[in-house]
mmCIF file of C-alpha atoms in Angstrom:
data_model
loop_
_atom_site.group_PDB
_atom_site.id
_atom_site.type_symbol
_atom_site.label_atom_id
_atom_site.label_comp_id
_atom_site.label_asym_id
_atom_site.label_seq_id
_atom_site.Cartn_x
_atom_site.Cartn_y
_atom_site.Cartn_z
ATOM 1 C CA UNK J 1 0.000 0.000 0.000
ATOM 2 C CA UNK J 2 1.322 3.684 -1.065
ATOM 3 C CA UNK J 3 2.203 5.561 1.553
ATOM 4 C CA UNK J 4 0.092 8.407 -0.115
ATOM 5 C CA UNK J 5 -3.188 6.122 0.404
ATOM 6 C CA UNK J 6 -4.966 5.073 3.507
ATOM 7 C CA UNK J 7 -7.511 2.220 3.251
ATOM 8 C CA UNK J 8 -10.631 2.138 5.793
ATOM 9 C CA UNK J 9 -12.062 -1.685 6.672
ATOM 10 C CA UNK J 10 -15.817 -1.113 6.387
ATOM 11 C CA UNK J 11 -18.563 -3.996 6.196
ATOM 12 C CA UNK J 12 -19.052 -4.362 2.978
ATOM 13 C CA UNK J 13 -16.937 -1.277 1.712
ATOM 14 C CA UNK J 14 -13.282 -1.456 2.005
ATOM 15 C CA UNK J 15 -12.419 2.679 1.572
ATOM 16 C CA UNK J 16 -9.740 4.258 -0.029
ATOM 17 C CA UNK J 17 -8.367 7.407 1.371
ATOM 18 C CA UNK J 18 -5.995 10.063 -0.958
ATOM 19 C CA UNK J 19 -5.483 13.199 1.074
ATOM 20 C CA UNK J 20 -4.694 16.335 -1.486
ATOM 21 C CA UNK J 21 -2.240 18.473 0.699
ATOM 22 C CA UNK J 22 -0.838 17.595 4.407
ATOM 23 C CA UNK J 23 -3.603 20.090 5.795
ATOM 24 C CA UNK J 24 -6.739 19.730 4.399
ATOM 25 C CA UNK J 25 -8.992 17.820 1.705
ATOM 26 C CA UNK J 26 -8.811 14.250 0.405
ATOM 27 C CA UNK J 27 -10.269 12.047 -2.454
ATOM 28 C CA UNK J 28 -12.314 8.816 -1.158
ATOM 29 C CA UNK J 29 -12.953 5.850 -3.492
ATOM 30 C CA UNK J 30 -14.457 2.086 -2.942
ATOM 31 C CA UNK J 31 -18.233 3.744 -2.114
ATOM 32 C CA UNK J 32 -20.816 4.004 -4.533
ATOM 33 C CA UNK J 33 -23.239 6.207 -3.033
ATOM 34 C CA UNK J 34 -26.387 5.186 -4.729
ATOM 35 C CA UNK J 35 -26.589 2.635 -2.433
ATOM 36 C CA UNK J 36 -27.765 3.554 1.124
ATOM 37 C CA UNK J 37 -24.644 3.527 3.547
ATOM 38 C CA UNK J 38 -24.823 0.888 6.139
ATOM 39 C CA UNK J 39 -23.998 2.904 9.775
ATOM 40 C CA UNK J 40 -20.188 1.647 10.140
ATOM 41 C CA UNK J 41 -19.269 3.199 6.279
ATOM 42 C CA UNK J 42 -21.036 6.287 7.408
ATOM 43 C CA UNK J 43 -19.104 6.749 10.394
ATOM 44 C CA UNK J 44 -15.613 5.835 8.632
ATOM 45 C CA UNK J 45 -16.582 8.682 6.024
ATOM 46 C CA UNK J 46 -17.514 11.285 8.622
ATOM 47 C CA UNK J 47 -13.908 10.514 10.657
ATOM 48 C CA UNK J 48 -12.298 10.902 7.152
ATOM 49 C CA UNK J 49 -14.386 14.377 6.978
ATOM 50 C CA UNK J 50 -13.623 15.153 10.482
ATOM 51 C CA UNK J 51 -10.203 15.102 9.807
ATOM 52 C CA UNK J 52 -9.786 16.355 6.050
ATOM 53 C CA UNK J 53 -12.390 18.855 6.522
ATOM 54 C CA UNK J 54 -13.059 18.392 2.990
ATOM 55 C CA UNK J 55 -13.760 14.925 1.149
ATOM 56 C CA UNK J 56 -14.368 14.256 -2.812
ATOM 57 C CA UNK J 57 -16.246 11.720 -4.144
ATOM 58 C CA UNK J 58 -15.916 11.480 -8.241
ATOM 59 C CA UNK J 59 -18.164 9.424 -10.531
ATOM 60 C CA UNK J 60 -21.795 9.653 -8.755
ATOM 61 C CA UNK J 61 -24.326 9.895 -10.874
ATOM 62 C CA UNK J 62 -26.877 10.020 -8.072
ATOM 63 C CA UNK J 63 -30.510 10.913 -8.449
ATOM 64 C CA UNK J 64 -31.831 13.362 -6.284
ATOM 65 C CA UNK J 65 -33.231 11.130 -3.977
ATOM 66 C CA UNK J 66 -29.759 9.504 -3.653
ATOM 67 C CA UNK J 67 -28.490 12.815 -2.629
ATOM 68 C CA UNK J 68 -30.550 13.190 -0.344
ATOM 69 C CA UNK J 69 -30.395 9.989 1.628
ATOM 70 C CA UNK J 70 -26.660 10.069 1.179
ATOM 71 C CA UNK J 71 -27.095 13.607 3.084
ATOM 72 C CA UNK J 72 -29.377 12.110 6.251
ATOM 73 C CA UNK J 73 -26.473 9.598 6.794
ATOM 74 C CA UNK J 74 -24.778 12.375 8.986
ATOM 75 C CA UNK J 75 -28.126 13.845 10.436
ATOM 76 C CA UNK J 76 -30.990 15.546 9.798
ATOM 77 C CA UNK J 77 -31.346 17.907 6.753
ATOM 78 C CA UNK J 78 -31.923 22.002 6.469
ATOM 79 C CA UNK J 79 -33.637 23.985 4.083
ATOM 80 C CA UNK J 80 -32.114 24.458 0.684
ATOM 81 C CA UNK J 81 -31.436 28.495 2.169
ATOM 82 C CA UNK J 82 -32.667 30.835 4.357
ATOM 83 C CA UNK J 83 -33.283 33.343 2.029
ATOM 84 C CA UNK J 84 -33.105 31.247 -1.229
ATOM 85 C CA UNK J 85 -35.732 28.739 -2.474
ATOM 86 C CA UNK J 86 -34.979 25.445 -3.002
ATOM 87 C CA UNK J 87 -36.024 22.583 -6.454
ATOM 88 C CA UNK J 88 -40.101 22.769 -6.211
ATOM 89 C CA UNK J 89 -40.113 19.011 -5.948
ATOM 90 C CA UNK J 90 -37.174 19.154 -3.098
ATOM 91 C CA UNK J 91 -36.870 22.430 -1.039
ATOM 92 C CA UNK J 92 -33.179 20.823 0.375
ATOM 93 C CA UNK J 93 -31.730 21.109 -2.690
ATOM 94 C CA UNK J 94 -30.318 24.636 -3.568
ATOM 95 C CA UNK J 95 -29.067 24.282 -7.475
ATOM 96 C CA UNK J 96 -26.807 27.139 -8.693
ATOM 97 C CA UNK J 97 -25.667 28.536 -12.064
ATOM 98 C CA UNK J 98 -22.438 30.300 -13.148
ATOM 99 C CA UNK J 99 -24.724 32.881 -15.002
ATOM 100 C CA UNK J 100 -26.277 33.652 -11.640
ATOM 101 C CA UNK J 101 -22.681 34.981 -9.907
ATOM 102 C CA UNK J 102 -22.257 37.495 -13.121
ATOM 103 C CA UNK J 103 -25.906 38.826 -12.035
ATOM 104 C CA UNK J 104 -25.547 39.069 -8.383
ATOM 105 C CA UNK J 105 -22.401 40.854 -8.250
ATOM 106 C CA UNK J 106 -20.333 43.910 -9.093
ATOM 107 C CA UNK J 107 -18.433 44.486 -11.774
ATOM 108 C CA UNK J 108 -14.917 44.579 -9.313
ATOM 109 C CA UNK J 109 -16.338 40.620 -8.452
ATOM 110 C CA UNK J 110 -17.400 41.393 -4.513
ATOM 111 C CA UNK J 111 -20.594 40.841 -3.176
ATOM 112 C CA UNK J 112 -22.618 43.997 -2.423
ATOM 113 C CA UNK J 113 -22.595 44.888 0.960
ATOM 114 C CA UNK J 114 -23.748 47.936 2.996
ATOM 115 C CA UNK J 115 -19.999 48.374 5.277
ATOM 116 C CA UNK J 116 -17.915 45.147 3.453
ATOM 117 C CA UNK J 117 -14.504 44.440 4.725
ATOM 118 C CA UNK J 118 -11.842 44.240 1.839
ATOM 119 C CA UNK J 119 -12.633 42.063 -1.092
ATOM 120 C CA UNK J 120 -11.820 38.495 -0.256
ATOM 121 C CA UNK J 121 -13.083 36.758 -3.855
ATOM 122 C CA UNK J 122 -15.429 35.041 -2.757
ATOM 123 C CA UNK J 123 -14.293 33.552 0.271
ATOM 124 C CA UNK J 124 -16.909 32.508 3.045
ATOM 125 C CA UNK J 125 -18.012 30.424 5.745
ATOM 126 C CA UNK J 126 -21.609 28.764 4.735
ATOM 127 C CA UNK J 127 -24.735 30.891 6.249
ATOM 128 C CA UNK J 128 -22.814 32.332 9.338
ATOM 129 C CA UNK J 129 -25.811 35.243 9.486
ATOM 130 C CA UNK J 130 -27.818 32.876 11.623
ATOM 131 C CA UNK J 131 -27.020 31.617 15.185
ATOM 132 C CA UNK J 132 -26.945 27.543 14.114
ATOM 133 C CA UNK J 133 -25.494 27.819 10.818
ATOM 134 C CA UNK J 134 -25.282 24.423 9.101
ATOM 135 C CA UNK J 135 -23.346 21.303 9.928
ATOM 136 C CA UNK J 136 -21.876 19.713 6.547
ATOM 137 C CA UNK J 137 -22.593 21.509 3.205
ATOM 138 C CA UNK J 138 -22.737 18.418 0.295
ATOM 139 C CA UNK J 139 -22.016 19.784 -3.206
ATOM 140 C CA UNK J 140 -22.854 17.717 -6.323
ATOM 141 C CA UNK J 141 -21.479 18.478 -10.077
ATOM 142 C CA UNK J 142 -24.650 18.318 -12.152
ATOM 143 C CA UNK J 143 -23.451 20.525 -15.170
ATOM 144 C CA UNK J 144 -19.682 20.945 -15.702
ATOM 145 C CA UNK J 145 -17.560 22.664 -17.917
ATOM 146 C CA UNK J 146 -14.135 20.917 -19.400
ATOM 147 C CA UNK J 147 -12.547 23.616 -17.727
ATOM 148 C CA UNK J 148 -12.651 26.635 -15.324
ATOM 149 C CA UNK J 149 -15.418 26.716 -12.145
ATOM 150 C CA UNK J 150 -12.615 25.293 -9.733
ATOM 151 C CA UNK J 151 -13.663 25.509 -5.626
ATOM 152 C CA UNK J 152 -10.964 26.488 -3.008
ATOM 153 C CA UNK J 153 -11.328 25.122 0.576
ATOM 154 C CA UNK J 154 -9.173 26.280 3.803
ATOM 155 C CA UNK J 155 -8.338 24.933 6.814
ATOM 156 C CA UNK J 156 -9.940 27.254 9.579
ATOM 157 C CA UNK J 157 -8.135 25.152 12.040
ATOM 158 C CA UNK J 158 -4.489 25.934 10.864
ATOM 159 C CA UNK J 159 -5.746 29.386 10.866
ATOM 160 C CA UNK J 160 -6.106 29.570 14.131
ATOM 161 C CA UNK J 161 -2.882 27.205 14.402
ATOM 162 C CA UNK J 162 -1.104 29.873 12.902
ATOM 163 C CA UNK J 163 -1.438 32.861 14.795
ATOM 164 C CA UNK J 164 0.689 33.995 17.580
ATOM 165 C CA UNK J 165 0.031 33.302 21.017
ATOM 166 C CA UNK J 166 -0.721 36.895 22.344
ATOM 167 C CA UNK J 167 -3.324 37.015 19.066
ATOM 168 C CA UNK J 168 -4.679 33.872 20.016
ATOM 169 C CA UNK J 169 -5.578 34.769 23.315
ATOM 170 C CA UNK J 170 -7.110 38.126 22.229
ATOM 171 C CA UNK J 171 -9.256 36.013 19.784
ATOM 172 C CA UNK J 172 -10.182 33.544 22.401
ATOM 173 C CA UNK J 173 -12.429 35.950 24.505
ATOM 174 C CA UNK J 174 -13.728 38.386 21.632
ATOM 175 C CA UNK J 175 -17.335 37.776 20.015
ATOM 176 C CA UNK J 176 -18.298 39.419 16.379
ATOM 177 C CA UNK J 177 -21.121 39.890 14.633
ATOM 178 C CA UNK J 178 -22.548 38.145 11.144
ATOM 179 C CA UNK J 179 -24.956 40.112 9.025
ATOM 180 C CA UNK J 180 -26.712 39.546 5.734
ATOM 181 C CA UNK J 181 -25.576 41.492 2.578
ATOM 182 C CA UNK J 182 -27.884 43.473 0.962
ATOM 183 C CA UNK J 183 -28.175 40.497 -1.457
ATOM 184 C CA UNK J 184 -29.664 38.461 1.173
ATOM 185 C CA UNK J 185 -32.211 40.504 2.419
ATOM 186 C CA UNK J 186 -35.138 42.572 0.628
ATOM 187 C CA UNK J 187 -37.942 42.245 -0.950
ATOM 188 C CA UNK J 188 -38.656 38.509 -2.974
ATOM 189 C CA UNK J 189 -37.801 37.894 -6.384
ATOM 190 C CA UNK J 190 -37.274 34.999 -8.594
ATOM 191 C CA UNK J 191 -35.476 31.852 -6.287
ATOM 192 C CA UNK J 192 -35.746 33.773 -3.517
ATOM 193 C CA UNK J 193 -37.880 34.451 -0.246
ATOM 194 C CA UNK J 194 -39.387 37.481 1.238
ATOM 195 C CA UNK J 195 -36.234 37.003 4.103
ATOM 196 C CA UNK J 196 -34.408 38.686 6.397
ATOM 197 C CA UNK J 197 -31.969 40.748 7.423
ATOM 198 C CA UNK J 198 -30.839 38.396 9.514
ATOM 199 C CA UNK J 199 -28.050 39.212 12.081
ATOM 200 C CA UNK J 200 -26.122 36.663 14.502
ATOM 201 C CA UNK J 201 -23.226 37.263 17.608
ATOM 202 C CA UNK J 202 -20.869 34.497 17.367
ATOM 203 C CA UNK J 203 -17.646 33.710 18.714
ATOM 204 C CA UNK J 204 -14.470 34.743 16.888
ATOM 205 C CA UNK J 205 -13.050 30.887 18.007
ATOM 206 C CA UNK J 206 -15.168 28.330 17.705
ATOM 207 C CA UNK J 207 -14.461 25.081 19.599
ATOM 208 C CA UNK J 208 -15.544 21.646 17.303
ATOM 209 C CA UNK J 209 -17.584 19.671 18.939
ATOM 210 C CA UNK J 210 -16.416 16.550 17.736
ATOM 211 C CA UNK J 211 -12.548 17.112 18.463
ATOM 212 C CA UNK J 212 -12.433 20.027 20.644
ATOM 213 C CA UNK J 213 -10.235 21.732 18.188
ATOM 214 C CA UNK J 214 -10.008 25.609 17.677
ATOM 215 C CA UNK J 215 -10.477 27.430 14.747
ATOM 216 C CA UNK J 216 -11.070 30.834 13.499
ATOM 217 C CA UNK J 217 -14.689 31.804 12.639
ATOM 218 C CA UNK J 218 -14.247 34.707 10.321
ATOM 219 C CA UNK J 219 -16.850 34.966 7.553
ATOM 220 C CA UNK J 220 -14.886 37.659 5.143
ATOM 221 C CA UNK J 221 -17.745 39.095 3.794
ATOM 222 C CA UNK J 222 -20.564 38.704 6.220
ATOM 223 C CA UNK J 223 -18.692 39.448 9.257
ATOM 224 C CA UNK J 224 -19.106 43.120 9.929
ATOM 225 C CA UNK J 225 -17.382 43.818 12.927
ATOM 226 C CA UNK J 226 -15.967 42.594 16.438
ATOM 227 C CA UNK J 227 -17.721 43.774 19.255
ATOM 228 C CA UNK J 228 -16.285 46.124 21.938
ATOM 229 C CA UNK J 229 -13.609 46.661 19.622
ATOM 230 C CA UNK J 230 -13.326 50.449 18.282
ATOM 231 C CA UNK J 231 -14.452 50.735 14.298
ATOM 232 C CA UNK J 232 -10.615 50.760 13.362
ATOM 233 C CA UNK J 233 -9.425 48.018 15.628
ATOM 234 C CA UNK J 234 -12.199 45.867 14.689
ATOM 235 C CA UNK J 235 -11.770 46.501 10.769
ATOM 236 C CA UNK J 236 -7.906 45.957 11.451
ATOM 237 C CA UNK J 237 -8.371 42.680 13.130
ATOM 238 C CA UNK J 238 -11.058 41.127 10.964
ATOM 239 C CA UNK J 239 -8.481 42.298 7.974
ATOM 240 C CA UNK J 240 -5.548 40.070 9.513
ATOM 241 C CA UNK J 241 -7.525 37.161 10.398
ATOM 242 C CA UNK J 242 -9.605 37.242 6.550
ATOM 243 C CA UNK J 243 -6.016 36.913 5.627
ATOM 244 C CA UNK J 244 -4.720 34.336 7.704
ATOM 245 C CA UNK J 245 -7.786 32.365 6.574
ATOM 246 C CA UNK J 246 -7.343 32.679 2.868
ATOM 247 C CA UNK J 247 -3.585 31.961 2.952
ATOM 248 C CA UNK J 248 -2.845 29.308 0.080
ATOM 249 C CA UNK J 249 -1.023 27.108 2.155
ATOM 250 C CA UNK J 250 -4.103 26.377 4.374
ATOM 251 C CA UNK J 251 -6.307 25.603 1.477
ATOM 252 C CA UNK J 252 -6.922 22.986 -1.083
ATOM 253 C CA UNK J 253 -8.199 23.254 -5.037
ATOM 254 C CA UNK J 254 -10.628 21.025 -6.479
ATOM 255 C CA UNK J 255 -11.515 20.727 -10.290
ATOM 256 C CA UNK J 256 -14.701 19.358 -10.668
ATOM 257 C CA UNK J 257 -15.702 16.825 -12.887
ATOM 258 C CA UNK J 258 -19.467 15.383 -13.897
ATOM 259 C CA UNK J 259 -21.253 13.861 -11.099
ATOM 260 C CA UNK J 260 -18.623 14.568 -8.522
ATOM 261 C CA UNK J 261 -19.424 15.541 -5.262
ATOM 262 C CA UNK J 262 -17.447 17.719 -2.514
ATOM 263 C CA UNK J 263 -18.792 17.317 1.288
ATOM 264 C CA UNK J 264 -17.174 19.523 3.687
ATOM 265 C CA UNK J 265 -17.566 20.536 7.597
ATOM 266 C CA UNK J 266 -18.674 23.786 7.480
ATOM 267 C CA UNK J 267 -17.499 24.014 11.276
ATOM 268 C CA UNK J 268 -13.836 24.242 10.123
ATOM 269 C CA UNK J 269 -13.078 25.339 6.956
ATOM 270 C CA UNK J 270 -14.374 28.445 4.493
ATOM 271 C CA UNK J 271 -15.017 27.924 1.096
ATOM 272 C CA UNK J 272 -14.597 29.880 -2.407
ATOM 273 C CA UNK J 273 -16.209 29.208 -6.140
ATOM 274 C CA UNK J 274 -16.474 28.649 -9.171
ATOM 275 C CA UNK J 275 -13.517 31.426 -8.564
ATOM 276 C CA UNK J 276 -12.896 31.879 -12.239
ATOM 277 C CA UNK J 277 -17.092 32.705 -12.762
ATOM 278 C CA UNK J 278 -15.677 36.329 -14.527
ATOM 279 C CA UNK J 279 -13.768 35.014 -17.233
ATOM 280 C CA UNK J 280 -15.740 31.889 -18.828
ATOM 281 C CA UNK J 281 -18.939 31.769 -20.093
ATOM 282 C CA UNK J 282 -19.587 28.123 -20.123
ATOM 283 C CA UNK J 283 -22.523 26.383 -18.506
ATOM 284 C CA UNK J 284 -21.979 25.407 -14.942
ATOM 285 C CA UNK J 285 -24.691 23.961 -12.457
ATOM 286 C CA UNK J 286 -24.345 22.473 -9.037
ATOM 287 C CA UNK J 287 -26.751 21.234 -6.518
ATOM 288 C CA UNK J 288 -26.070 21.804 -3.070
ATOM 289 C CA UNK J 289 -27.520 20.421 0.089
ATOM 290 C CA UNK J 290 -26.952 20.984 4.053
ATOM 291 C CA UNK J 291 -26.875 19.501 7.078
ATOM 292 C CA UNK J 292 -28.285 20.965 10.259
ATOM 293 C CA UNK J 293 -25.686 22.458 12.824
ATOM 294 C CA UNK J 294 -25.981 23.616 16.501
ATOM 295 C CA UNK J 295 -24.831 27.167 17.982
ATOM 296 C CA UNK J 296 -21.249 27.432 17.878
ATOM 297 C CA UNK J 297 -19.339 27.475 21.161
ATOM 298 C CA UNK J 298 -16.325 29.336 22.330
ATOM 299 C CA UNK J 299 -13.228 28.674 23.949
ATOM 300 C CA UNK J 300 -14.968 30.671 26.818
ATOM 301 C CA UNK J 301 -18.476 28.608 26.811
ATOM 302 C CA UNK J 302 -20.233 31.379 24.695
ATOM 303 C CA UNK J 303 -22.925 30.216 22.399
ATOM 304 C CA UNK J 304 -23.802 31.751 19.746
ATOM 305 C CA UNK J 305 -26.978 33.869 19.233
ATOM 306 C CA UNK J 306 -29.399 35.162 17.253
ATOM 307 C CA UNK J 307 -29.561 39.333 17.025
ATOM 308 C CA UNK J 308 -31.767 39.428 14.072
ATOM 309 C CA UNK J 309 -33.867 36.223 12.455
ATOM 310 C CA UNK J 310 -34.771 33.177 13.257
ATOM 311 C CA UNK J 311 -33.133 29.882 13.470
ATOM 312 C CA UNK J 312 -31.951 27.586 10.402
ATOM 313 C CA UNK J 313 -34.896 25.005 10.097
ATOM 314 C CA UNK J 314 -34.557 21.407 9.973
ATOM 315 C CA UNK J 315 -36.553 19.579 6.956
ATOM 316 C CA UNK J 316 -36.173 16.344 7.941
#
């Protein structure tokens, strides 16, 4: 066996495991996931998560149905969005275009925002604006191009690794606030509900519940400021951390392929893509589903909080 592979015993699967970089992301093979998951290949793929923060699956042509069961393996399912309306047939599934990232956002490629920190491409943290954001995020390739749309994940973890003690510390006991961007909220229009804004404290650490680990929960973007903290302080710190979170050797680059999927925990990493939308034209759709979190905790025993909003929903 390469040292490069790692192979998980399951009953009947027999996994095998390619991580992508030392720090984060990894390929799995031996699964076909149009069959339900019996509970012990379930768990083996969720420590695999746990510990990549970022898995790939290529070559499943699931239905989706399939997707969806292959979801409620690791618990219960949201709503496709909280502002954003899911298939008519299956309000968990959010499906996205590339056409739809040329419409939503300004010509310099930032999301519209009312105060935005710097421009950080795209870079986020999945639906951070309410107090329980979501779990696992499961992405499926239903429409994709021969080239371009590629998705960047980091390591929120070795973020946080990262920093200097004396910033550490100041990060352990500070709390920030999540908003909606003017995107999110407003009136409805087509694919999207009559929502928001919605507004959330959370910590600027968050502890995982699964491995007590800490990480840095930044949302560049959607974080709008640290509270307590003067306006310049704040926009100073959030500006080091956004870049300590997008640094390149933290992250990992997937190019997608038909019918693969990309699961990752949305407790420890932050995601960007397609990051090339600007300069292809090429048809691109991708079908996205969630599952449900609980309120993020802090290295002091804060939980997180709703300011503005309700909760994320559970579907089932």
């Amino acid at each position: 066996m390469s040292d490069l592979i790692i192979e998980r015993q399951t009953s009947p699967a027999r996994l095998e495991i390619r991580p992508l970089t030392p720090v984060i992301g990894a390929e799995i093979r031996g699964v076909d996931l149009r069959k339900p998951l019996d509970a012990a290949t379930a768990q083996a793929i969720e420590q695999t998560l746990v510990q990549w923060k970022v898995i790939f699956f290529r070559d499943q042509d699931l239905s989706n149905e399939q997707l969806l069961a292959f979801g409620r393996s690791f618990g219960p399912l949201t709503p496709a969005h909280p502002v954003a309306l899911g298939l008519p047939e299956h309000p968990e599934i959010w499906e996205r275009e590339a056409g739809e990232y040329r419409q939503n956002h300004r010509q310099d490629l930032t999301i519209p925002t009312a105060r935005p920190p710097r421009d950080y491409k795209g870079w986020h943290i999945d639906i951070t604006f309410v107090a329980n954001p979501n779990r696992y995020s499961i992405l499926r390739g239903v429409r994709i191009p021969p080239y371009g749309g590629d998705t960047l994940w980091s390591n929120l973890e070795s973020a946080y690794d990262g920093l200097s003690p004396t910033i550490k510390a100041l990060c352990d006991g500070l709390k920030a606030v999540h908003r909606t961007s003017s995107y999110d909220s407003g009136e409805p229009r087509p694919g999207r509900k009559a929502a928001g804004p919605f507004a959330a404290l959370h910590p600027l650490v968050r502890v995982h519940p699964r491995t007590g680990r800490k990480s840095l929960f930044v949302n560049p973007g959607t974080t709008s400021h640290i509270v307590g903290l003067r306006e310049r302080e704040s926009q100073a710190l959030l500006d080091l951390l956004a870049d300590e979170v997008t640094r390149p050797e933290y992250a990992v680059r997937f190019h997608w392929t038909p019918n693969a999927i990309a699961v990752w925990d949305n407790q420890a990493t932050a995601h960007a893509g397609p990051i090339d939308y600007a300069h292809f034209d090429l048809p691109r759709v991708v079908r996205r589903i969630t599952v449900a979190g609980e309120l993020p905790e802090g290295p002091d025993g804060f939980r997180s909080r709703p300011l503005e909003g309700e909760l994320f929903g559970v579907i089932g």
